[in-house]
Structure formats: structure tokens, C-alpha cells
XYZ file of C-alpha atoms in Angstrom:
539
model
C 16.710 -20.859 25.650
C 13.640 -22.474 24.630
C 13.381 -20.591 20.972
C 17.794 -20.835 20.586
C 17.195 -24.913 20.792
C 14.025 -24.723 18.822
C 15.932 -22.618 15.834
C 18.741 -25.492 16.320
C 16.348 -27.926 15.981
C 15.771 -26.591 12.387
C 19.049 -26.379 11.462
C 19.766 -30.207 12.221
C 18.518 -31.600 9.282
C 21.059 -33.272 6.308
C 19.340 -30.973 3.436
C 19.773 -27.910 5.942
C 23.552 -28.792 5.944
C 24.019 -29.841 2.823
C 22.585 -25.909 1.840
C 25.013 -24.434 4.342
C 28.016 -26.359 2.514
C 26.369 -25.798 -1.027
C 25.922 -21.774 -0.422
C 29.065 -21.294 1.490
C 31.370 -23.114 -0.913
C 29.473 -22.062 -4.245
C 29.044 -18.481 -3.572
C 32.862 -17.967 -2.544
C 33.907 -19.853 -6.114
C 31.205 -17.249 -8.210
C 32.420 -14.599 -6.070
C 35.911 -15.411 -7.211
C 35.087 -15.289 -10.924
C 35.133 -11.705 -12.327
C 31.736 -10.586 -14.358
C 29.641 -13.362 -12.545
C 28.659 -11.998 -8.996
C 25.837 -12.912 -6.720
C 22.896 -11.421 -9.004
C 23.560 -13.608 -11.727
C 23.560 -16.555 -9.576
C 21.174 -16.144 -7.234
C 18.761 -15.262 -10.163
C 19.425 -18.579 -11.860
C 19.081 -20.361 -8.741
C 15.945 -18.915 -7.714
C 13.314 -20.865 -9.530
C 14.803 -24.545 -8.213
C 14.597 -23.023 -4.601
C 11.026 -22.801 -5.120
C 10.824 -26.866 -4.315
C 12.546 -26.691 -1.159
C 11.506 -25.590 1.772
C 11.995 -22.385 2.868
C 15.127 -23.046 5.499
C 16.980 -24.460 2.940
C 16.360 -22.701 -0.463
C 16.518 -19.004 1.885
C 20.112 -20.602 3.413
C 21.401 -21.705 0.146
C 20.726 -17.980 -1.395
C 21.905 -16.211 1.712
C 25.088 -18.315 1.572
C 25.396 -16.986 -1.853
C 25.118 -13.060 -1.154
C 27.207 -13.440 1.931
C 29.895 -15.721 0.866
C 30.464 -13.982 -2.882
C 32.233 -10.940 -0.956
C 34.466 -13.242 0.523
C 35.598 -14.603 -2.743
C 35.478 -11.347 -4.642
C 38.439 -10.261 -2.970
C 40.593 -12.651 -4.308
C 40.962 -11.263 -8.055
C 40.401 -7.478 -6.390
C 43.767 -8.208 -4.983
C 45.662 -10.424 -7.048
C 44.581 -9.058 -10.248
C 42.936 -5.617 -9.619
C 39.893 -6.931 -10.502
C 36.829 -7.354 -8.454
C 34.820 -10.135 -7.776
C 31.622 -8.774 -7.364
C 30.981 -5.005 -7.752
C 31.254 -4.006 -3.931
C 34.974 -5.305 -3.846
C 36.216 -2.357 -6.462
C 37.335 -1.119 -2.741
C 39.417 -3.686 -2.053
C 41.394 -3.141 -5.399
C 42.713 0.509 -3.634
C 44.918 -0.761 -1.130
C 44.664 -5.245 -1.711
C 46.401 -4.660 -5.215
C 49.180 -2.118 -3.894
C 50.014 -4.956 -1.477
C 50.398 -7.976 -4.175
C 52.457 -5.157 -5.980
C 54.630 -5.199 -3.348
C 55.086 -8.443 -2.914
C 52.212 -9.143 0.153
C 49.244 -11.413 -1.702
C 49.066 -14.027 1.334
C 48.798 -10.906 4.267
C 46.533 -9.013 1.982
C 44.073 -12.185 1.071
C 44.337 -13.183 4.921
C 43.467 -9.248 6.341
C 40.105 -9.159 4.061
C 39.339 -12.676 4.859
C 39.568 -11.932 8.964
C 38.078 -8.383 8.136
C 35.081 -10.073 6.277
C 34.442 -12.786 9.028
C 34.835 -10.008 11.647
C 31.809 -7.680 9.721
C 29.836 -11.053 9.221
C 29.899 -12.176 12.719
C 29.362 -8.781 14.087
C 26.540 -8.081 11.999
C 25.016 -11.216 12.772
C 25.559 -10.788 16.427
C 23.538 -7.504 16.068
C 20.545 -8.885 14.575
C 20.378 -11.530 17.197
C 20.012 -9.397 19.883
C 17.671 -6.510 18.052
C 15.658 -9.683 17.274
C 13.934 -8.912 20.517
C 12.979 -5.155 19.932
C 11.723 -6.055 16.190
C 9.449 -8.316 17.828
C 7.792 -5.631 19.676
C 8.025 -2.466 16.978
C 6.713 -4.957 14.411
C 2.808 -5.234 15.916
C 3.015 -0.956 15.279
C 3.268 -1.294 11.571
C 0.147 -1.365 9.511
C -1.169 -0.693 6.180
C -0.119 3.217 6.380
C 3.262 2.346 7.853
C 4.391 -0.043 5.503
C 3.698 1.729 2.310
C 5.647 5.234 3.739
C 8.475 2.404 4.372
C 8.279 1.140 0.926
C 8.034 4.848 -0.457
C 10.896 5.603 1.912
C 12.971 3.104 0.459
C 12.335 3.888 -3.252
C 13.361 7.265 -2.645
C 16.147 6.098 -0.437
C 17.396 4.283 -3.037
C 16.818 7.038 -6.163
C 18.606 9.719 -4.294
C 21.821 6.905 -3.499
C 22.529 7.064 -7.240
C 24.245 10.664 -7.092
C 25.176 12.150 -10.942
C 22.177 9.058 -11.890
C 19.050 10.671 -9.854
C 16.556 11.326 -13.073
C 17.801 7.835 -14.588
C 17.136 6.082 -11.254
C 13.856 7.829 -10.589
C 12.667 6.844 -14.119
C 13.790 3.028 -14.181
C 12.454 3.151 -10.870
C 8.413 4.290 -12.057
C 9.181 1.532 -15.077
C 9.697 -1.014 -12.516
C 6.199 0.292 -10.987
C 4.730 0.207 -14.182
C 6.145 -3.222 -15.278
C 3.945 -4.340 -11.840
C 0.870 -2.995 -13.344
C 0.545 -4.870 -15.706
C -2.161 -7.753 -15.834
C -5.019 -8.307 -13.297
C -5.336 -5.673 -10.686
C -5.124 -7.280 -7.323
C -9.305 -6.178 -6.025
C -11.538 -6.091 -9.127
C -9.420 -8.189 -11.273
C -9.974 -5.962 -14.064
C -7.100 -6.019 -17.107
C -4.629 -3.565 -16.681
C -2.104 -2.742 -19.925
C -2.697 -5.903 -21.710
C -3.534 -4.951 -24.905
C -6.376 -7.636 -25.206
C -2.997 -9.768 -25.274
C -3.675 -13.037 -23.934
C 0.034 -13.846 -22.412
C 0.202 -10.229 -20.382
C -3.014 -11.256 -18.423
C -1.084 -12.827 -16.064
C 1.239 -10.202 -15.672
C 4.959 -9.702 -16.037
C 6.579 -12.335 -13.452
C 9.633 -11.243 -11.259
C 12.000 -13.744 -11.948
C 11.870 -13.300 -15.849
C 13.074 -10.050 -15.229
C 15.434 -10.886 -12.701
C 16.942 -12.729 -15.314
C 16.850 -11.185 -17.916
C 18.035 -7.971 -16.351
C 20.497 -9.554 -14.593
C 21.677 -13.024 -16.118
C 21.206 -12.754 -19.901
C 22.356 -9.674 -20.014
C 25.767 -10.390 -18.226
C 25.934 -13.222 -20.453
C 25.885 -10.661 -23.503
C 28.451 -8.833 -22.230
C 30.892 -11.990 -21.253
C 29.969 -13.086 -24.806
C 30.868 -9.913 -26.282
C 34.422 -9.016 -24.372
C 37.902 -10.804 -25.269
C 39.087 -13.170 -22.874
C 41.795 -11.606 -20.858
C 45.324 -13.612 -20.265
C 45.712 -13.130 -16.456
C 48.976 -13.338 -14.422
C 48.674 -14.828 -11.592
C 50.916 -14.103 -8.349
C 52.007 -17.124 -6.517
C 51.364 -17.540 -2.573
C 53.596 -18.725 -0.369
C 53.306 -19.241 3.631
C 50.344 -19.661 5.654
C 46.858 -17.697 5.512
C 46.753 -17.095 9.403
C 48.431 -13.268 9.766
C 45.546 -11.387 8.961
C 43.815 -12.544 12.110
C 46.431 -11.477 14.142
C 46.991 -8.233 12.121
C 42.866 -7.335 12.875
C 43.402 -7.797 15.931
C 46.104 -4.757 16.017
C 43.146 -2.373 14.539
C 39.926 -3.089 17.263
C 38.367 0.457 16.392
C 38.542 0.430 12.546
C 36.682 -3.015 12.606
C 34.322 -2.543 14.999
C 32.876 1.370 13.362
C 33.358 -0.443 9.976
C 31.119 -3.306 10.879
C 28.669 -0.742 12.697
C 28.314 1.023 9.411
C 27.667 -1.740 7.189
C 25.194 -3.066 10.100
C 23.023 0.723 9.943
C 23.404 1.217 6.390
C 22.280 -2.257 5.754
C 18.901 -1.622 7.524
C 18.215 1.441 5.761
C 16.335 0.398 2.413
C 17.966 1.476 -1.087
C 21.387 2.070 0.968
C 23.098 -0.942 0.986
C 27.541 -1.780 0.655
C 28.221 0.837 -1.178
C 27.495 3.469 1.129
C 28.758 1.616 4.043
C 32.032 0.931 2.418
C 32.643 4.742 1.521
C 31.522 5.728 5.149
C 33.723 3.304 6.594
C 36.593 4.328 4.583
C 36.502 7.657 4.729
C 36.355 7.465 9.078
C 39.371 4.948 8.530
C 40.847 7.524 6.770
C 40.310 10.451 8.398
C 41.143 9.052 12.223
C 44.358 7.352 10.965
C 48.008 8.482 11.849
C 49.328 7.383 8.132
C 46.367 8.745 6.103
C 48.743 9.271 3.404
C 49.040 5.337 2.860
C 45.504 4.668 2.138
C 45.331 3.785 -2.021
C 49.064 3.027 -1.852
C 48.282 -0.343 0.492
C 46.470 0.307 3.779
C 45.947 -2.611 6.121
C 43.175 0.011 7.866
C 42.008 1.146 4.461
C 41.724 -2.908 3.492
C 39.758 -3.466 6.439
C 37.571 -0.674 6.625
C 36.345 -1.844 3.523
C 35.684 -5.419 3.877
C 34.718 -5.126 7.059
C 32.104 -2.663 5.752
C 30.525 -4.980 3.062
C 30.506 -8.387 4.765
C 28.638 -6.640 7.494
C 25.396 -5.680 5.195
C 24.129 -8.794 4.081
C 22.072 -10.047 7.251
C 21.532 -6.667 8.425
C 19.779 -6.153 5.288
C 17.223 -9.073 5.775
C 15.950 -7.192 8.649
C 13.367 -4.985 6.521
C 12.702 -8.175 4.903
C 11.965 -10.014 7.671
C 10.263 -7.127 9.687
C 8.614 -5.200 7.870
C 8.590 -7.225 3.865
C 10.152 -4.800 2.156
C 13.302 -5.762 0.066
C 16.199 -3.036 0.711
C 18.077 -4.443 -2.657
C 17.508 -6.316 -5.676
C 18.849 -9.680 -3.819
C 16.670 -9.507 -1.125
C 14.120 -8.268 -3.588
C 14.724 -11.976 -5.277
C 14.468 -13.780 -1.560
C 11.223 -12.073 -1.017
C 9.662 -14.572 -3.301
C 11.086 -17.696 -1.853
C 9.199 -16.288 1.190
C 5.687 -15.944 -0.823
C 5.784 -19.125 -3.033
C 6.032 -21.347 0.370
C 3.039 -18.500 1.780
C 5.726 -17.840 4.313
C 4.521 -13.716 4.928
C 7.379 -11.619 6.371
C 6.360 -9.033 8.648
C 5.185 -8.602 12.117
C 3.515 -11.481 12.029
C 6.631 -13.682 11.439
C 8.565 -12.469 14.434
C 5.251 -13.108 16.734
C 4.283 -16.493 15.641
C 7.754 -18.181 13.581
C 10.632 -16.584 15.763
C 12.282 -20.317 15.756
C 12.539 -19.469 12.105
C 14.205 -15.965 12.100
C 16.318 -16.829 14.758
C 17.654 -20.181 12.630
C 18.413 -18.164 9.533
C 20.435 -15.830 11.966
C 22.709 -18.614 13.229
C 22.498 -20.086 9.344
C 24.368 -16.604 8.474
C 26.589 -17.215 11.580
C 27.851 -21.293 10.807
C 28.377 -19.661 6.917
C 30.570 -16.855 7.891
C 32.976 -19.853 10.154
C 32.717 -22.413 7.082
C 33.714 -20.120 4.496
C 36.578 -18.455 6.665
C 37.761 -22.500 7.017
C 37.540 -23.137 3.914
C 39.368 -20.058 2.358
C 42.011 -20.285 5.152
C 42.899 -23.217 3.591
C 42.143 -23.591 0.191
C 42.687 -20.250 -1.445
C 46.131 -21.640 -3.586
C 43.653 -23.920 -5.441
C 40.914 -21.470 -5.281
C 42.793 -18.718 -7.174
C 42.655 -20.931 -10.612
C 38.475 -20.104 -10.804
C 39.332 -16.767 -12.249
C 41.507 -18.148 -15.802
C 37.969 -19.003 -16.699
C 37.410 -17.496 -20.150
C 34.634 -15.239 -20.276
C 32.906 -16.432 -23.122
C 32.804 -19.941 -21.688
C 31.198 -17.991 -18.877
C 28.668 -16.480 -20.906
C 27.232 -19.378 -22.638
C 27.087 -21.393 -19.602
C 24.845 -18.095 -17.890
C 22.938 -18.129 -21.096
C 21.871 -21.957 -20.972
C 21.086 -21.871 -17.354
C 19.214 -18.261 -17.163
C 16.663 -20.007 -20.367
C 16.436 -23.447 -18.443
C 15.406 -21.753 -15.687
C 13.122 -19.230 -17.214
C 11.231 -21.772 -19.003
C 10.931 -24.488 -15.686
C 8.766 -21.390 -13.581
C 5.883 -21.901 -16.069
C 7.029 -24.192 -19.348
C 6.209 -20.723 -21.268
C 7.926 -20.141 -24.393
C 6.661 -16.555 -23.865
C 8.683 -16.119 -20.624
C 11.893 -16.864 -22.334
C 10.974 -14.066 -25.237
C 10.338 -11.555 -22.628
C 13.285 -12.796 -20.354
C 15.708 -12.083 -23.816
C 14.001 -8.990 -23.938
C 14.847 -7.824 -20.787
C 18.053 -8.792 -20.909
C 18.803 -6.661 -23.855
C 17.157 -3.490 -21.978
C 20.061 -4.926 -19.140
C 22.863 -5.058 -21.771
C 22.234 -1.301 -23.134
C 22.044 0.207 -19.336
C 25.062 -1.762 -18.468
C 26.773 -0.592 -21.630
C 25.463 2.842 -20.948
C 26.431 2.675 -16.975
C 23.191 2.761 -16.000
C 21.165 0.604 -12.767
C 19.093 -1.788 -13.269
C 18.497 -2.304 -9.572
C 16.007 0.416 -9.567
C 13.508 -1.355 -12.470
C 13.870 -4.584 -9.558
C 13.123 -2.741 -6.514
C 10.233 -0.108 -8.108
C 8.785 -3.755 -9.251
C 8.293 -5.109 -5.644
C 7.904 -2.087 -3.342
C 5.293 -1.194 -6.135
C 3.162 -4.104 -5.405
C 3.806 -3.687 -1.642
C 2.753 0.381 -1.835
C -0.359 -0.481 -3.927
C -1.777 -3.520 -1.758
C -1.067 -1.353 1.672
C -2.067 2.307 -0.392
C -5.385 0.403 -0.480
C -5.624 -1.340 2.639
C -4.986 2.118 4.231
C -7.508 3.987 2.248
C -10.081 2.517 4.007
C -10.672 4.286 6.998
C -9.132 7.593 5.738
C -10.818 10.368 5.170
C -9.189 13.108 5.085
C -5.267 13.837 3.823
C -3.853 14.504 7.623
C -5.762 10.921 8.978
C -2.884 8.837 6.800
C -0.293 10.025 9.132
C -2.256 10.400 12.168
C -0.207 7.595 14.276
C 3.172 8.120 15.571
C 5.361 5.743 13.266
C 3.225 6.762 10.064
C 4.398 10.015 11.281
C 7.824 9.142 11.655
C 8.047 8.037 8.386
C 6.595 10.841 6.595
C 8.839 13.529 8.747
C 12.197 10.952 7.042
C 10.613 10.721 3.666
C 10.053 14.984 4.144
C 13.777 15.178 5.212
C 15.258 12.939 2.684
C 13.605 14.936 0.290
C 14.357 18.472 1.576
C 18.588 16.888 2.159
C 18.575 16.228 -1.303
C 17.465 19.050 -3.327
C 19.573 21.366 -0.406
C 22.776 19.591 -1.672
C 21.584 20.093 -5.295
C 20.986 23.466 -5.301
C 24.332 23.960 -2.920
C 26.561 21.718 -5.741
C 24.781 23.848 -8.492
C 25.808 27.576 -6.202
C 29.181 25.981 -5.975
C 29.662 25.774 -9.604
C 27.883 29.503 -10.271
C 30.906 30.901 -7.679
C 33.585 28.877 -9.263
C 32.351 30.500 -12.873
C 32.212 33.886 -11.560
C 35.277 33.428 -9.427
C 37.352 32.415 -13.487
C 35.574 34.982 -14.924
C 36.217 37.930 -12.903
C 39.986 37.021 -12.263
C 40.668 37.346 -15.573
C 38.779 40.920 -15.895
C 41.611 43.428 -16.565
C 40.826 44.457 -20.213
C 38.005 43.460 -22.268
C 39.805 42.038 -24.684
C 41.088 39.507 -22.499
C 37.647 39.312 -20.899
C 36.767 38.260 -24.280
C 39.493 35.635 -24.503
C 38.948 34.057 -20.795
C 34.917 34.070 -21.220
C 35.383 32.303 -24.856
C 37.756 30.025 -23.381
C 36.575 29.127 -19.929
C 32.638 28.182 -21.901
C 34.966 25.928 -24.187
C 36.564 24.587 -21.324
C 32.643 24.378 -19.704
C 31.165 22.237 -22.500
C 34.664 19.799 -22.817
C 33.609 18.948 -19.111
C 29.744 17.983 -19.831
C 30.593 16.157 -23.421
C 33.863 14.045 -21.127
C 30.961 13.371 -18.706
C 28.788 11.846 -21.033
C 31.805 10.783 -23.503
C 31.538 7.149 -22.173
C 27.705 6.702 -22.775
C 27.926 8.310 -26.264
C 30.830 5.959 -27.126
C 28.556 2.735 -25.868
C 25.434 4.040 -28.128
C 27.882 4.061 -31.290
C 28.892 0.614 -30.542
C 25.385 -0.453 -30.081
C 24.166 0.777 -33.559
């Protein structure tokens, strides 16, 4: 009782509230406005949080990343356009409804859905905040760097069809980190003798650039779009009674979004696809889902809403980002020499426990103030995109040059976004060049730290959790090239299966093997046809 009214006692302060309103409000509004999405404004945001204190510039940015899901349903339903990037989803069975002449039950199911996966997830961490507390002290050097391995390969092996690409822009990301001072010796790393790279390659400049200016490029470089909107009509309050109808589907929804958000490099995506398929699979009208599923509509908003605080708890416990967004928070944490890890949860558990119930009072105010002011809300997304884009592209420089009043930071930040531009244009992450930037710091600090009293290769995994995470990183590994080499058997059966049905006489042997290698290489230039076509328009 003592530590719930000592994490209140935070929370009652006018800037604390004023953050709650601010994050809530704002991030439901960017949510709302296709091409925009939390990224790009919690990476222009991030260098004024840096003068707050830590309560309020961490609430304003986790209002943000929770509250944008909310409002990234609304064009993923009316329009068929998401939000933000986790709601493409929604568009499968929220647009089928508005087709049909439902907007108002589908907007109020995956607002109730997303307040259900918020609160849940919330709930979770609240009571786990207990057991961290005690599995924290067990983490040292060794530990944390197989987590931050874990998590970069984790992450790399998430982007299926993309794992070279990811790998690589991951070890960039690790490289980018390099550069400058070493941390021990302070000897120059990569500089060039280059006066301006001695101080390294800051964070936020490439947060920016790779996430900011180069989403301005691309709003300044698509047409604006004339959008139809459907008009609403009734109340907003049926989708809380309609959840109610489907207890199971929420509650396994939420509990994926809740373990998939704890596992580093995992994140919505995963959960959202887990949860949807179970949805789908345990329903008795599979054949609805895509054609306007209330259980297909919550299974994945449910699924998303419930990551975001479930993700802060590798943050928190352990201080190692499972995303690019809590990659970004990680440095609110270090500029106010706030350290997450054990040490947090033994000696500031008033302050975990306050940005718990800061995630809880943001999931009821946005709910509020969606319930009621979605009719006025739904006019965000006429914005023209260009407007969009030079309004990103002012901010993203202001902000650059505030961190250090470096002209050089804004050249490098343009830079970067340009690299952002061509792997967006090429659908390609940039995530991975974010996260291989601070788990690389993390794995060198701790590789070093942990050196010290090994001596031989076994003593680096001679405790039980250091174990533990080398038997995952082991299994991951193993999991992966298994379903590699089983996708690439699959496709050596289905060759020989087409060739020898078609193995009468040679000369239609001939015929089938000529045609079926045709057919072969149409299906590997379609696969890349998209990428080639985004290189000609770049040159």
C-alpha cells in the first residue's frame, strides 16, 4: 500500500497531468493521420523531453505509442487505410464493416477491444512487478549482453523473406555505434582524423533522420489523395457490449500481445498474427474473417494495444529496448542518469509502479475521449500529405539542431533520412539499423564488464540464467535454419513433383521442364518486381 500511494504521489502533480492529457489526446490525433505514426512523432518529440523530468517526458511518449493504435483504426476502417503500420489488420474485417454500412459498431468494437488489451496488459505488469524485482538482482554483465544478443537475433529472424537485409542493417547499426571514442581507453574509433565524428554518431539524429525526414520525403513526394468519408450516426457505446459477447478471444488476444511484447525484436506484429490466426481457427464462422469479423476485429486490436507496456518491461528490467520506440525512451532514461535495470526495481519501485498506472489513466482518457469525439476526430485524416511533410521536415531540423546547435547534426540527420527514404522505397526496415545501434552499446559495455573474470570459453555461461540464455539464443538459431532448410525441401518436392507428372514422352518432358523454369524465374523477378521498380524511380 505504502509504494501504490507513493507512485500516486508522483502522479499528482499539474505537469504530470497535463502529459497524461497532452500524450493521450496527441497521439490518438497522429495516430489518426495516415503516413505519420508514432515513430515520426515520438522522434521529433524526443529532444524537448530531455528538459523535463523523467515522469513526465517518459508519460508524454508512452501516451504517444499507446494512444496512436487507438487512433490508427479510424482511417483502417473508414478508409482502408491504416493509421500506423500495426493497424493494416484492422483494414481485413473494420473496412468490410463500413462497406456494409457498420462504421459506428466497427470504430466502437476496436475502441473497447483496444482498452480491453491496454488494461489487461497493464494489469499484468502490475502484478509481475513483484517477480521482476526479485529475477532482476540475477542479471549481470554476462546475462545482459546474451539478452541483448538474444534480442538482435530475435528481431533479425522476425523479418521472414528480409533475414540477410535485417541481419546486415542490423551490424550497420553496430557499426554506426562504433564510431568515435571507445568507451575504456578513449581511443578514436572510425573517425577519419575528422573532427565532428569524435564525438560519435548521436541516436536521435538518426532516429530522425531514419524515421522523420525520411517520411517527410515520401509525404512530399506522393499526390494528395481525395478521401470519402462515411458519415456516423448513433452512439459509440455497442462495441462494449459486443466485447463483452467474445470473453475468450479478448482475453488469449491480450495474453499474446502481453508475451510477445516481452520478448525483444517481437513486438505487434507477431502478436496480432498469433492472435488472429487462434481467433480464427477456434471460431464457428471462420469463413467470415476478411469479409467483416467482429472476432477477427478484436483479435487484432486487442493484440496490439496489449504490447506497448508489456514491452517496457525489458526496458525497465533488464535496459534493453525490444523496439525502435522503446529504443528512443531508453535515452530519456540516461539523459536524467535514471539507469534501468535491476537496480531500478530495488531502489525506485514508486517510479515503475507510477508509469504503470500512467499507462492505465491513458488507456480510460483516450477511450473517453474517442467515445465521444470520434465525428470531429475523423476530419484529421483530409490532411494533405504534402502539408504533412513540410511540417515533419521543419520540426525533425528544429529539433535536430536544439540537441547540440550543430549544423553538422542536421547534414548527417538529411543523410540518414535519405538512407530511410531508399529502404522505405525499397520495403526494407529500418528498425534493425535503431535497435543494432543500442543493444550494440549495451553488448559492448557488458561483453567487457564480463570479460573480466573469464577465463576460459565455458566460464561465460557458467551461471544458470547466462545459461538460459545461451540454450534460447542456441534454439532460436537451430528453429530458424530448420524452417529454412524445410521451406527450401518443400520447394525441391514441389519441382520434382511438376516435373515428373508431366514425364510421359521426352518431348513433352522437354516442353514442361522449359516451361515450369520459365514459370520458376517469373516467380523470383515478381518477388523482387517491386524493389526493381523503386530503384528505377530513384535514378
Amino acid at each position: 500500500m505504502d509504494l501504490l500511494l507513493s507512485a500516486l504521489d508522483i502522479l499528482m502533480r499539474w505537469d504530470v497531468a497535463l502529459a497524461l492529457l497532452t500524450g493521450s489526446v496527441g497521439g490518438v490525433l497522429i495516430g489518426a493521420i495516415p503516413g505519420v505514426g508514432p515513430a515520426v512523432a515520438i522522434a521529433i518529440l524526443l529532444p524537448a523531453t530531455f528538459s523535463m523530468d523523467p515522469i513526465v517526458g517518459l508519460t508524454v511518449l508512452l501516451g504517444i505509442y499507446g494512444s496512436s493504435m487507438y487512433g490508427g483504426a479510424i482511417p483502417a476502417i473508414l478508409i482502408n487505410t491504416p493509421g500506423t503500420a500495426v493497424n493494416a489488420l484492422t483494414t481485413y474485417d473494420g473496412y468490410p464493416m463500413t462497406a456494409r454500412g457498420e462504421p459506428r459498431r466497427a470504430l466502437s468494437l476496436a475502441y473497447s477491444a483496444s482498452f480491453f488489451g491496454g488494461i489487461f496488459s497493464v494489469i499484468c505488469l502490475i502484478l509481475f512487478a513483484p517477480v521482476l524485482a526479485r529475477v532482476a538482482p540475477y542479471f549481470g554483465s554476462r546475462e545482459i549482453f546474451l539478452a541483448a544478443l538474444l534480442g538482435i537475433i530475435l528481431m533479425v529472424v522476425a523479418h521472414r523473406g528480409q533475414t540477410l537485409i535485417a541481419g546486415a542493417l542490423a551490424a550497420f547499426g553496430i557499426f554506426i555505434q562504433t564510431i568515435g571514442l571507445e568507451p575504456v581507453k578513449y581511443t578514436s574509433r572510425y573517425t577519419f582524423d575528422q573532427p565532428f565524428l569524435s564525438g560519435g554518431i548521436n541516436l536521435i539524429v538518426v532516429v530522425l533522420g531514419l524515421f522523420a525526414l525520411s517520411q517527410a520525403f515520401v509525404l512530399l513526394t506522393s499526390e494528395d489523395e481525395k478521401i470519402r468519408m462515411t458519415r456516423l450516426r448513433g452512439g459509440m457505446f455497442q462495441g462494449l457490449r459486443e466485447l463483452a459477447r467474445h470473453p475468450r478471444v479478448a482475453t488469449v488476444s491480450a495474453s499474446f500481445g502481453v508475451v510477445m511484447g516481452m520478448i525483444p525484436g517481437v513486438g505487434e506484429f507477431t502478436a496480432q498474427f498469433m492472435s488472429y490466426t487462434y481467433a480464427q481457427r477456434s471460431s464457428k464462422r471462420p469463413q467470415d474473417f476478411g469479409n467483416g469479423s467482429s472476432e477477427g476485429l478484436i483479435a487484432a486490436e486487442t493484440a496490439n494495444n496489449a504490447v506497448p507496456a508489456a514491452a517496457m518491461v525489458p526496458l525497465l528490467a533488464l535496459g534493453i529496448p525490444g523496439e525502435a520506440l522503446t529504443a528512443m525512451m531508453l535515452s530519456v532514461f540516461y539523459v536524467h542518469n535514471v539507469v534501468p535495470g535491476p537496480g531500478l526495481f530495488q531502489n525506485q519501485m514508486d517510479f515503475v509502479v507510477a508509469l504503470y498506472l500512467s499507462l492505465l489513466i491513458l488507456n480510460v482518457l483516450v477511450l473517453v475521449f474517442l467515445l465521444f469525439a470520434t465525428r470531429s476526430l475523423i476530419q484529421v485524416v483530409r490532411i494533405p500529405n504534402r502539408f504533412l511533410g513540410v511540417c515533419i521536415l521543419t520540426l525533425s531540423f528544429v529539433g535536430v539542431y536544439s540537441l547540440r546547435n550543430s549544423a553538422t547534426d542536421c547534414v548527417m540527420a538529411a543523410l540518414f533520412g535519405v538512407l530511410g527514404y531508399v529502404l522505405k522505397r525499397l520495403s526494407m526496415p529500418s528498425v534493425p539499423i535503431i535497435l543494432g545501434m543500442v543493444l550494440g552499446g549495451i553488448m559492448e559495455v557488458k561483453l567487457r564488464a564480463g570479460m573480466a573474470r573469464v577465463k576460459e570459453p565455458l566460464d561465460f555461461i557458467d551461471r544458470p540464467v547466462a545459461f538460459l540464455l545461451f540454450l534460447a539464443i542456441v534454439l532460436v538459431l537451430i528453429g530458424h535454419f530448420r524452417r529454412v532448410l524445410r521451406e527450401r525441401a518443400e520447394i525441391k518436392a514441389a519441382e520434382r513433383g511438376a516435373l515428373k507428372s508431366g514425364h510421359r514422352f521426352g518431348q513433352m518432358l522437354g516442353r514442361r521442364r522449359g516451361r515450369f523454369v520459365k514459370d520458376r524465374f517469373k516467380l523470383v523477378r515478381a518477388r523482387h518486381a517491386k524493389r526493381l521498380r523503386a530503384l528505377k524511380d530513384l535514378f
